Amino acid sequence: ETGVTQTPRHLVMGMTNKKSLKCEQHLGHNAMYWYKQSAKKPLELMFVYSLEERVENNSVPSRFSPECPNSSHLFLHLHTLQPEDSALYLCASSPSYRLSGELFFGEGSRLTVL
Amino acid sequence: QKEVEQNSGPLSVPEGAIASLNCTYSDRGSQSFFWYRQYSGKSPELIMFIYSNGDKEDGRFTAQLNKASQYVSLLIRDSQPSDSATYLCAVNKAAGNKLTFGGGTRVLVKP
């Protein structure tokens, strides 16, 4: 596999469910990101990990919980979400945190919260 | 005032013409500037970045930066139907800082 892969591609969950999004990068990059893309709104940065340490938590509600077990894998754990959390969640990586503008995105996980 | 502003479009361009996209930003401390292309139903893809005032050319794409006026633009020469997409402008204050995206400009290239 190459690039940045995300699973699942589509997810439907109720407000009381717990689910996780997974991201894996095969580019040898040292920084990984979660972005949220909602209709009619710009891409929003949620979390940044550099060398497995969280360096940004962009005022994201605690119902979103990231995990970065190593520099190739990133998870976003979801629990008690709200319908307004329905969006496309994009994982990205960059060669380093210093090059945070040069992002390689995965295909995204489309989340629908009922 | 939005941190990064783009006209949402759609910008309709005849095939073979030049598409001109503009982006303005509010933070004078911004240091690096990026253009991403996003096809419908796909994820964004980096196509250009520029760090210094002036022009930077890559194939049919030219990025132009004017820090004094706080704008960055993207020109697409000889536009093709395959250039039809949403183009996202993104701005970084300094290396490692948060990348802030604009809302994107939708471009339609008509044969």
Coordinates of N, CA and C in Angstrom, one line a residue:
Chain A
E1 N 0.8 -1.2 0.0 CA 0.0 0.0 0.0 C 0.9 1.2 0.0
T2 N 0.4 2.3 -0.6 CA 1.1 3.5 -0.7 C 0.3 4.7 -0.1
G3 N 1.0 5.8 0.2 CA 0.3 7.0 0.6 C -0.3 6.9 2.0
V4 N -1.5 7.5 2.1 CA -2.2 7.6 3.4 C -3.5 6.9 3.2
T5 N -3.8 5.9 4.0 CA -5.0 5.1 3.9 C -5.8 5.3 5.1
Q6 N -7.1 5.4 4.9 CA -8.1 5.6 6.1 C -9.2 4.5 6.0
T7 N -9.5 4.0 7.2 CA -10.7 3.1 7.3 C -11.5 3.5 8.5
P8 N -12.8 3.3 8.5 CA -13.6 2.9 7.3 C -13.8 4.2 6.4
R9 N -14.2 4.0 5.2 CA -14.4 5.1 4.3 C -15.8 5.7 4.6
H10 N -16.7 4.9 5.1 CA -18.0 5.4 5.5 C -18.4 4.8 6.8
L11 N -19.0 5.7 7.7 CA -19.4 5.2 9.0 C -20.7 5.9 9.4
V12 N -21.7 5.1 9.8 CA -23.0 5.6 10.3 C -23.1 5.2 11.8
M13 N -23.3 6.1 12.7 CA -23.4 5.7 14.1 C -24.4 6.5 14.8
G14 N -25.0 5.9 15.8 CA -25.9 6.6 16.7 C -25.2 7.4 17.7
M15 N -25.9 8.3 18.4 CA -25.2 9.2 19.3 C -24.7 8.5 20.5
T16 N -25.1 7.3 20.8 CA -24.6 6.6 22.0 C -23.5 5.6 21.7
N17 N -23.2 5.5 20.4 CA -22.2 4.5 20.0 C -20.7 4.9 20.3
K18 N -19.8 4.0 20.3 CA -18.4 4.3 20.3 C -17.8 3.6 19.1
K19 N -17.1 4.4 18.3 CA -16.4 3.9 17.1 C -15.0 4.5 17.0
S20 N -14.2 4.0 16.1 CA -12.9 4.6 15.9 C -12.6 4.7 14.4
L21 N -11.9 5.7 14.0 CA -11.4 5.9 12.7 C -9.9 5.6 12.7
K22 N -9.4 4.9 11.6 CA -8.0 4.5 11.6 C -7.3 5.2 10.4
C23 N -6.1 5.5 10.6 CA -5.3 6.1 9.5 C -3.9 5.5 9.6
E24 N -3.4 5.2 8.4 CA -2.0 4.6 8.3 C -1.3 5.3 7.1
Q25 N -0.1 5.8 7.4 CA 0.7 6.4 6.3 C 2.0 5.5 6.0
H26 N 2.2 5.4 4.7 CA 3.4 4.6 4.3 C 4.4 5.5 3.6
L27 N 4.5 6.7 4.1 CA 5.4 7.7 3.4 C 6.7 8.0 4.2
G28 N 6.7 7.4 5.4 CA 7.9 7.7 6.3 C 7.9 9.0 6.9
H29 N 6.7 9.6 7.0 CA 6.6 11.0 7.5 C 6.6 11.0 9.1
N30 N 6.9 12.1 9.6 CA 7.0 12.2 11.1 C 5.8 12.9 11.8
A31 N 4.9 13.5 11.0 CA 3.8 14.3 11.5 C 2.5 13.8 10.9
M32 N 1.5 13.7 11.7 CA 0.2 13.2 11.3 C -0.9 14.1 11.9
Y33 N -2.0 14.2 11.1 CA -3.0 15.2 11.4 C -4.4 14.7 11.2
W34 N -5.3 15.2 12.0 CA -6.8 15.0 11.7 C -7.4 16.3 11.4
Y35 N -8.1 16.3 10.3 CA -8.8 17.5 9.8 C -10.3 17.1 9.7
K36 N -11.2 18.1 9.9 CA -12.6 17.9 9.7 C -13.1 18.8 8.6
Q37 N -13.8 18.2 7.6 CA -14.4 19.0 6.5 C -15.9 18.9 6.5
S38 N -16.5 20.0 6.9 CA -18.0 20.1 6.9 C -18.5 20.9 5.7
A39 N -19.7 20.6 5.3 CA -20.3 21.3 4.1 C -20.3 22.8 4.4
K40 N -19.9 23.6 3.4 CA -19.9 25.1 3.5 C -18.9 25.7 4.5
K41 N -18.0 24.9 5.0 CA -17.0 25.4 6.0 C -15.6 25.0 5.6
P42 N -14.6 25.8 5.9 CA -13.3 25.5 5.5 C -12.8 24.3 6.3
L43 N -11.8 23.6 5.8 CA -11.1 22.6 6.5 C -10.6 23.1 7.9
E44 N -10.9 22.2 8.9 CA -10.6 22.6 10.2 C -9.6 21.6 10.8
L45 N -8.4 22.1 11.3 CA -7.5 21.3 12.0 C -8.0 20.9 13.3
M46 N -7.9 19.6 13.6 CA -8.4 19.0 14.9 C -7.2 18.7 15.8
F47 N -6.3 17.8 15.3 CA -5.2 17.4 16.1 C -3.9 17.3 15.3
V48 N -2.8 17.5 15.9 CA -1.5 17.2 15.2 C -0.6 16.4 16.1
Y49 N 0.0 15.4 15.6 CA 1.0 14.6 16.3 C 2.3 14.7 15.5
S50 N 3.4 15.0 16.3 CA 4.7 15.0 15.7 C 5.6 14.0 16.5
L51 N 6.1 13.1 15.7 CA 6.9 12.0 16.4 C 6.2 11.4 17.6
E52 N 4.9 11.1 17.3 CA 4.0 10.4 18.3 C 3.6 11.3 19.5
E53 N 4.0 12.5 19.5 CA 3.6 13.4 20.6 C 2.5 14.4 20.1
R54 N 1.5 14.6 20.8 CA 0.5 15.6 20.4 C 1.0 17.0 20.6
V55 N 1.0 17.8 19.5 CA 1.5 19.1 19.6 C 0.4 20.2 19.4
E56 N -0.8 19.7 18.9 CA -1.9 20.7 18.7 C -3.2 19.9 19.1
N57 N -4.0 20.7 19.9 CA -5.4 20.2 20.2 C -6.2 21.4 20.0
N58 N -6.8 21.5 18.8 CA -7.4 22.7 18.4 C -8.8 23.0 19.0
S59 N -8.9 23.0 20.3 CA -10.2 23.2 21.0 C -11.3 22.2 20.5
V60 N -10.9 21.0 20.4 CA -11.8 20.0 20.0 C -12.6 19.4 21.2
P61 N -13.9 19.2 21.1 CA -14.6 18.6 22.2 C -14.1 17.2 22.6
S62 N -14.2 16.9 23.9 CA -13.6 15.7 24.4 C -14.3 14.4 23.9
R63 N -15.4 14.5 23.2 CA -16.0 13.3 22.6 C -15.2 12.8 21.4
F64 N -14.2 13.6 21.0 CA -13.2 13.1 20.0 C -11.9 12.9 20.8
S65 N -11.3 11.7 20.6 CA -10.1 11.3 21.4 C -9.1 10.7 20.4
P66 N -8.0 11.4 20.2 CA -7.0 10.9 19.3 C -6.0 10.0 20.0
E67 N -5.4 9.1 19.1 CA -4.3 8.2 19.6 C -3.3 8.0 18.5
C68 N -2.0 8.1 18.9 CA -1.0 7.9 17.9 C 0.0 6.9 18.5
P69 N -0.2 5.6 18.3 CA 0.7 4.6 18.9 C 2.1 4.6 18.3
N70 N 2.3 5.0 17.1 CA 3.6 5.1 16.4 C 3.5 6.1 15.3
S71 N 4.6 6.4 14.6 CA 4.6 7.5 13.6 C 3.9 7.1 12.4
S72 N 3.4 5.9 12.2 CA 2.7 5.4 11.0 C 1.2 5.3 11.2
H73 N 0.8 5.3 12.4 CA -0.6 5.1 12.7 C -1.3 6.2 13.5
L74 N -2.5 6.5 13.2 CA -3.2 7.5 13.9 C -4.7 7.1 14.0
F75 N -5.3 7.2 15.2 CA -6.7 6.9 15.4 C -7.4 8.1 15.9
L76 N -8.7 8.0 15.6 CA -9.6 9.0 16.2 C -10.8 8.2 16.8
H77 N -10.8 8.2 18.1 CA -11.9 7.5 18.9 C -13.1 8.4 19.1
L78 N -14.3 7.9 18.8 CA -15.5 8.7 18.8 C -16.5 8.2 19.8
H79 N -17.0 9.0 20.6 CA -18.1 8.5 21.5 C -19.0 9.7 21.9
T80 N -20.3 9.3 22.0 CA -21.4 10.2 22.3 C -21.4 11.4 21.4
L81 N -21.3 11.1 20.1 CA -21.2 12.3 19.1 C -22.6 12.9 18.9
Q82 N -22.6 14.0 18.3 CA -23.8 14.8 18.0 C -24.1 14.8 16.5
P83 N -25.3 15.0 16.1 CA -25.5 15.0 14.6 C -24.7 16.1 13.9
E84 N -24.4 17.2 14.6 CA -23.5 18.2 13.9 C -22.1 17.8 13.7
D85 N -21.7 16.6 14.3 CA -20.4 16.1 14.0 C -20.3 15.3 12.7
S86 N -21.4 15.2 12.1 CA -21.4 14.5 10.7 C -20.6 15.3 9.8
A87 N -19.6 14.7 9.2 CA -18.6 15.4 8.3 C -17.7 14.4 7.7
L88 N -16.8 14.9 6.9 CA -15.7 14.1 6.3 C -14.5 14.4 7.2
Y89 N -13.9 13.3 7.7 CA -12.8 13.4 8.6 C -11.6 12.9 7.8
L90 N -10.6 13.8 7.6 CA -9.5 13.6 6.8 C -8.2 13.4 7.7
C91 N -7.5 12.4 7.4 CA -6.2 12.2 8.0 C -5.1 12.7 7.0
A92 N -4.1 13.3 7.5 CA -3.0 13.7 6.6 C -1.6 13.5 7.3
S93 N -0.6 13.5 6.5 CA 0.8 13.4 7.1 C 1.6 14.4 6.3
S94 N 2.7 14.8 7.0 CA 3.7 15.7 6.4 C 5.1 15.2 6.8
P95 N 6.1 15.5 6.0 CA 7.5 15.0 6.3 C 7.9 15.3 7.7
S96 N 7.5 16.5 8.2 CA 7.8 16.9 9.6 C 6.8 17.9 10.0
Y97 N 6.7 18.2 11.3 CA 5.8 19.3 11.8 C 6.3 20.6 11.2
R98 N 7.5 20.8 11.0 CA 8.0 22.1 10.4 C 7.5 22.3 9.0
L99 N 7.2 21.2 8.3 CA 6.6 21.3 6.9 C 5.1 21.0 7.0
S100 N 4.4 21.6 7.9 CA 3.0 21.3 8.2 C 2.1 21.7 7.0
G101 N 2.6 22.5 6.1 CA 1.8 22.9 5.0 C 1.8 22.0 3.8
E102 N 2.8 21.1 3.8 CA 2.9 20.1 2.7 C 2.3 18.8 3.1
L103 N 1.0 18.8 3.0 CA 0.2 17.7 3.5 C -0.1 16.7 2.4
F104 N -0.1 15.4 2.8 CA -0.6 14.3 2.0 C -1.8 13.8 2.7
F105 N -3.0 13.9 2.0 CA -4.2 13.5 2.7 C -4.6 12.1 2.3
G106 N -5.3 11.4 3.2 CA -6.0 10.2 2.9 C -7.3 10.5 2.2
E107 N -8.1 9.5 1.8 CA -9.3 9.7 1.1 C -10.5 10.1 2.0
G108 N -10.3 10.0 3.3 CA -11.3 10.5 4.2 C -12.2 9.4 4.7
S109 N -12.8 9.7 5.9 CA -13.9 8.8 6.4 C -15.1 9.7 6.5
R110 N -16.2 9.3 5.8 CA -17.4 10.0 5.8 C -18.3 9.5 7.0
L111 N -18.5 10.4 8.0 CA -19.2 10.1 9.2 C -20.6 10.7 9.2
T112 N -21.6 9.8 9.5 CA -22.9 10.3 9.7 C -23.4 9.9 11.0
V113 N -23.8 10.9 11.8 CA -24.3 10.6 13.2 C -25.8 10.8 13.2
L114 N -26.5 9.8 13.6 CA -28.0 9.8 13.5 C -28.5 10.2 14.9
Chain B
Q1 N -13.7 39.3 10.4 CA -13.0 39.0 9.1 C -12.4 37.6 9.2
K2 N -12.6 36.9 8.1 CA -12.1 35.5 8.0 C -10.6 35.6 7.9
E3 N -9.9 34.6 8.4 CA -8.4 34.6 8.3 C -7.9 34.4 6.9
V4 N -8.6 33.5 6.2 CA -8.2 33.3 4.8 C -9.5 33.3 4.0
E5 N -9.6 34.2 3.0 CA -10.8 34.4 2.2 C -10.6 34.1 0.8
Q6 N -11.6 33.4 0.2 CA -11.6 33.1 -1.2 C -13.0 33.3 -1.7
N7 N -13.2 33.7 -2.9 CA -14.5 33.7 -3.6 C -14.9 32.3 -3.9
S8 N -16.1 31.9 -3.4 CA -16.5 30.5 -3.5 C -16.8 30.1 -4.9
G9 N -17.1 31.1 -5.9 CA -17.3 30.7 -7.3 C -18.8 30.3 -7.4
P10 N -19.1 29.5 -8.5 CA -18.1 28.9 -9.4 C -17.5 29.9 -10.4
L11 N -16.2 29.7 -10.7 CA -15.5 30.5 -11.7 C -15.6 29.6 -13.0
S12 N -16.3 30.2 -13.9 CA -16.5 29.5 -15.2 C -15.5 29.9 -16.2
V13 N -14.7 29.0 -16.8 CA -13.6 29.4 -17.7 C -13.7 28.5 -18.9
P14 N -13.6 29.2 -20.1 CA -13.6 28.3 -21.4 C -12.3 27.5 -21.5
E15 N -12.4 26.4 -22.1 CA -11.2 25.6 -22.3 C -10.2 26.3 -23.0
G16 N -8.9 26.2 -22.5 CA -7.8 26.9 -23.2 C -7.6 28.3 -22.6
A17 N -8.5 28.9 -21.8 CA -8.3 30.2 -21.3 C -7.5 30.1 -20.0
I18 N -7.2 31.3 -19.4 CA -6.5 31.4 -18.1 C -7.5 31.5 -17.0
A19 N -7.4 30.7 -16.0 CA -8.2 30.8 -14.8 C -7.4 31.5 -13.7
S20 N -8.0 32.5 -13.1 CA -7.3 33.3 -12.1 C -8.0 33.3 -10.8
L21 N -7.4 32.7 -9.8 CA -8.0 32.6 -8.5 C -7.2 33.4 -7.5
N22 N -8.0 34.1 -6.6 CA -7.4 35.0 -5.6 C -7.7 34.5 -4.2
C23 N -6.8 34.9 -3.3 CA -6.9 34.5 -1.9 C -6.3 35.6 -1.1
T24 N -7.0 36.1 -0.1 CA -6.5 37.1 0.8 C -6.4 36.6 2.2
Y25 N -5.5 37.1 3.0 CA -5.3 36.6 4.4 C -5.1 37.8 5.3
S26 N -5.5 37.5 6.6 CA -5.5 38.7 7.5 C -4.3 38.8 8.3
D27 N -3.5 37.7 8.5 CA -2.4 37.8 9.5 C -1.1 38.2 8.7
R28 N -0.6 39.4 9.0 CA 0.6 39.9 8.4 C 1.8 39.0 8.7
G29 N 1.8 38.2 9.7 CA 2.9 37.3 10.1 C 2.9 36.0 9.3
S30 N 2.0 35.9 8.4 CA 2.0 34.6 7.6 C 3.2 34.5 6.7
Q31 N 3.7 33.3 6.7 CA 5.0 33.1 6.1 C 5.0 32.2 4.8
S32 N 4.1 31.2 4.8 CA 4.1 30.3 3.7 C 2.7 30.0 3.2
F33 N 2.6 29.7 2.0 CA 1.3 29.8 1.3 C 1.1 28.6 0.4
F34 N 0.0 28.0 0.3 CA -0.2 26.7 -0.4 C -1.5 26.7 -1.1
W35 N -1.5 26.0 -2.3 CA -2.7 25.8 -3.0 C -2.9 24.3 -3.1
Y36 N -4.2 23.9 -2.8 CA -4.6 22.5 -2.9 C -5.7 22.4 -3.9
R37 N -5.8 21.3 -4.6 CA -6.9 21.1 -5.5 C -7.7 19.9 -4.9
Q38 N -9.0 20.0 -5.0 CA -9.9 19.0 -4.4 C -11.0 18.7 -5.5
Y39 N -10.9 17.5 -6.1 CA -11.9 17.1 -7.0 C -13.1 16.6 -6.1
S40 N -14.3 16.7 -6.7 CA -15.5 16.4 -6.0 C -15.5 14.9 -5.5
G41 N -15.7 14.8 -4.2 CA -15.7 13.4 -3.6 C -14.3 12.9 -3.3
K42 N -13.3 13.7 -3.5 CA -11.9 13.3 -3.3 C -11.3 14.2 -2.2
S43 N -10.1 13.8 -1.8 CA -9.4 14.6 -0.8 C -8.5 15.6 -1.4
P44 N -8.1 16.6 -0.7 CA -7.3 17.7 -1.2 C -5.9 17.1 -1.6
E45 N -5.3 17.8 -2.6 CA -4.0 17.4 -3.1 C -3.2 18.7 -3.3
L46 N -2.0 18.7 -2.8 CA -1.1 19.9 -2.9 C -0.6 20.1 -4.3
I47 N -0.8 21.3 -4.8 CA -0.3 21.5 -6.2 C 0.7 22.6 -6.3
M48 N 0.8 23.5 -5.3 CA 1.8 24.6 -5.4 C 2.0 25.1 -3.9
F49 N 3.2 25.6 -3.7 CA 3.5 26.3 -2.5 C 4.4 27.5 -2.8
I50 N 4.3 28.5 -2.1 CA 5.2 29.7 -2.4 C 5.5 30.4 -1.0
Y51 N 6.8 30.8 -0.9 CA 7.2 31.4 0.4 C 7.7 32.8 0.2
S52 N 8.1 33.2 -1.0 CA 8.6 34.5 -1.2 C 7.8 35.4 -2.1
N53 N 7.8 36.7 -2.0 CA 7.1 37.5 -2.9 C 7.5 37.3 -4.3
G54 N 6.5 37.4 -5.2 CA 6.8 37.2 -6.6 C 6.0 36.1 -7.2
D55 N 6.5 35.6 -8.3 CA 5.8 34.5 -9.0 C 6.6 33.2 -8.9
K56 N 5.9 32.1 -8.9 CA 6.5 30.8 -9.0 C 5.7 30.0 -10.0
E57 N 6.4 29.4 -10.9 CA 5.7 28.7 -12.0 C 6.0 27.2 -11.9
D58 N 5.0 26.4 -12.2 CA 5.1 24.9 -12.2 C 4.2 24.4 -13.3
G59 N 4.7 24.1 -14.5 CA 3.9 23.7 -15.5 C 2.9 24.7 -15.9
R60 N 1.6 24.4 -15.9 CA 0.6 25.3 -16.3 C 0.1 26.2 -15.1
F61 N 0.7 26.0 -14.0 CA 0.3 26.7 -12.8 C 1.3 27.8 -12.4
T62 N 0.8 28.9 -12.0 CA 1.7 30.0 -11.5 C 1.1 30.5 -10.2
A63 N 1.8 30.5 -9.2 CA 1.4 31.1 -7.9 C 2.1 32.5 -7.8
Q64 N 1.3 33.5 -7.3 CA 1.8 34.8 -7.2 C 1.5 35.3 -5.7
L65 N 2.6 35.8 -5.1 CA 2.4 36.3 -3.7 C 2.8 37.7 -3.6
N66 N 2.0 38.5 -2.9 CA 2.2 39.9 -2.6 C 1.9 40.0 -1.1
K67 N 3.0 40.0 -0.3 CA 2.8 40.1 1.2 C 2.4 41.4 1.6
A68 N 2.8 42.5 0.9 CA 2.4 43.8 1.3 C 0.9 44.0 1.2
S69 N 0.3 43.4 0.2 CA -1.1 43.5 0.0 C -1.9 42.3 0.6
Q70 N -1.1 41.4 1.1 CA -1.7 40.2 1.8 C -2.6 39.4 0.9
Y71 N -2.1 39.1 -0.3 CA -2.9 38.2 -1.2 C -1.9 37.3 -1.9
V72 N -2.5 36.2 -2.2 CA -1.8 35.2 -3.0 C -2.8 34.7 -4.1
S73 N -2.3 34.5 -5.3 CA -3.2 34.1 -6.4 C -2.6 32.8 -7.1
L74 N -3.5 32.2 -7.8 CA -3.1 31.0 -8.6 C -3.7 31.2 -10.0
L75 N -2.8 31.1 -11.0 CA -3.2 31.2 -12.4 C -3.0 29.8 -13.0
I76 N -4.1 29.4 -13.7 CA -4.0 28.1 -14.4 C -4.1 28.5 -15.9
R77 N -3.0 28.2 -16.6 CA -3.0 28.5 -18.1 C -3.5 27.4 -18.9
D78 N -4.0 27.7 -20.1 CA -4.5 26.6 -21.0 C -5.4 25.7 -20.2
S79 N -6.4 26.2 -19.6 CA -7.3 25.4 -18.7 C -8.0 24.3 -19.4
Q80 N -8.0 23.1 -18.8 CA -8.6 21.9 -19.3 C -9.8 21.5 -18.5
P81 N -10.7 20.8 -19.1 CA -11.9 20.3 -18.3 C -11.4 19.5 -17.1
S82 N -10.3 18.8 -17.1 CA -9.8 18.1 -15.9 C -9.3 19.0 -14.8
D83 N -9.2 20.3 -15.1 CA -8.9 21.3 -14.0 C -10.1 21.7 -13.2
S84 N -11.3 21.2 -13.6 CA -12.5 21.5 -12.9 C -12.5 20.9 -11.5
A85 N -12.5 21.7 -10.5 CA -12.3 21.2 -9.1 C -12.5 22.4 -8.2
T86 N -12.4 22.2 -6.9 CA -12.3 23.3 -5.9 C -10.9 23.5 -5.5
Y87 N -10.4 24.7 -5.5 CA -9.1 25.1 -5.2 C -9.0 25.7 -3.9
L88 N -8.3 25.1 -3.0 CA -8.2 25.6 -1.6 C -6.9 26.4 -1.4
C89 N -7.0 27.6 -0.8 CA -5.8 28.3 -0.4 C -5.6 28.1 1.1
A90 N -4.3 27.9 1.4 CA -4.0 27.6 2.8 C -2.7 28.5 3.2
V91 N -2.8 28.9 4.5 CA -1.7 29.9 4.9 C -1.2 29.4 6.3
N92 N 0.1 29.5 6.4 CA 0.8 29.1 7.6 C 1.6 30.3 8.2
K93 N 1.4 30.6 9.5 CA 2.1 31.7 10.1 C 3.6 31.5 10.0
A94 N 4.1 30.4 10.4 CA 5.5 30.1 10.5 C 5.6 28.6 10.4
A95 N 6.8 28.1 10.1 CA 7.0 26.6 10.1 C 6.5 26.0 11.3
G96 N 5.6 25.0 11.1 CA 5.1 24.2 12.2 C 3.8 24.7 12.8
N97 N 3.4 26.0 12.5 CA 2.2 26.5 13.0 C 1.0 26.0 12.3
K98 N -0.1 26.2 12.8 CA -1.4 25.7 12.2 C -1.6 26.2 10.8
L99 N -2.0 25.3 10.0 CA -2.3 25.7 8.6 C -3.8 26.1 8.6
T100 N -4.1 27.3 8.1 CA -5.5 27.8 8.0 C -5.9 27.8 6.6
F101 N -7.1 27.1 6.3 CA -7.6 27.0 5.0 C -8.7 28.0 4.7
G102 N -8.7 28.5 3.4 CA -9.9 29.2 3.0 C -11.0 28.3 2.6
G103 N -12.2 28.8 2.3 CA -13.3 28.0 1.9 C -13.2 27.4 0.6
G104 N -12.3 27.8 -0.3 CA -12.2 27.2 -1.6 C -12.9 28.0 -2.7
T105 N -12.4 27.9 -3.9 CA -13.0 28.4 -5.1 C -13.3 27.3 -6.0
R106 N -14.5 27.2 -6.4 CA -14.9 26.1 -7.4 C -14.7 26.6 -8.8
V107 N -13.9 25.8 -9.6 CA -13.6 26.2 -10.9 C -14.3 25.2 -11.9
L108 N -15.0 25.7 -12.9 CA -15.6 24.9 -13.9 C -15.0 25.3 -15.3
V109 N -14.3 24.3 -15.9 CA -13.7 24.6 -17.2 C -14.7 23.9 -18.3
K110 N -15.2 24.8 -19.1 CA -16.2 24.3 -20.1 C -15.5 24.1 -21.5
P111 N -15.8 22.9 -22.1 CA -15.2 22.6 -23.4 C -15.8 23.5 -24.5

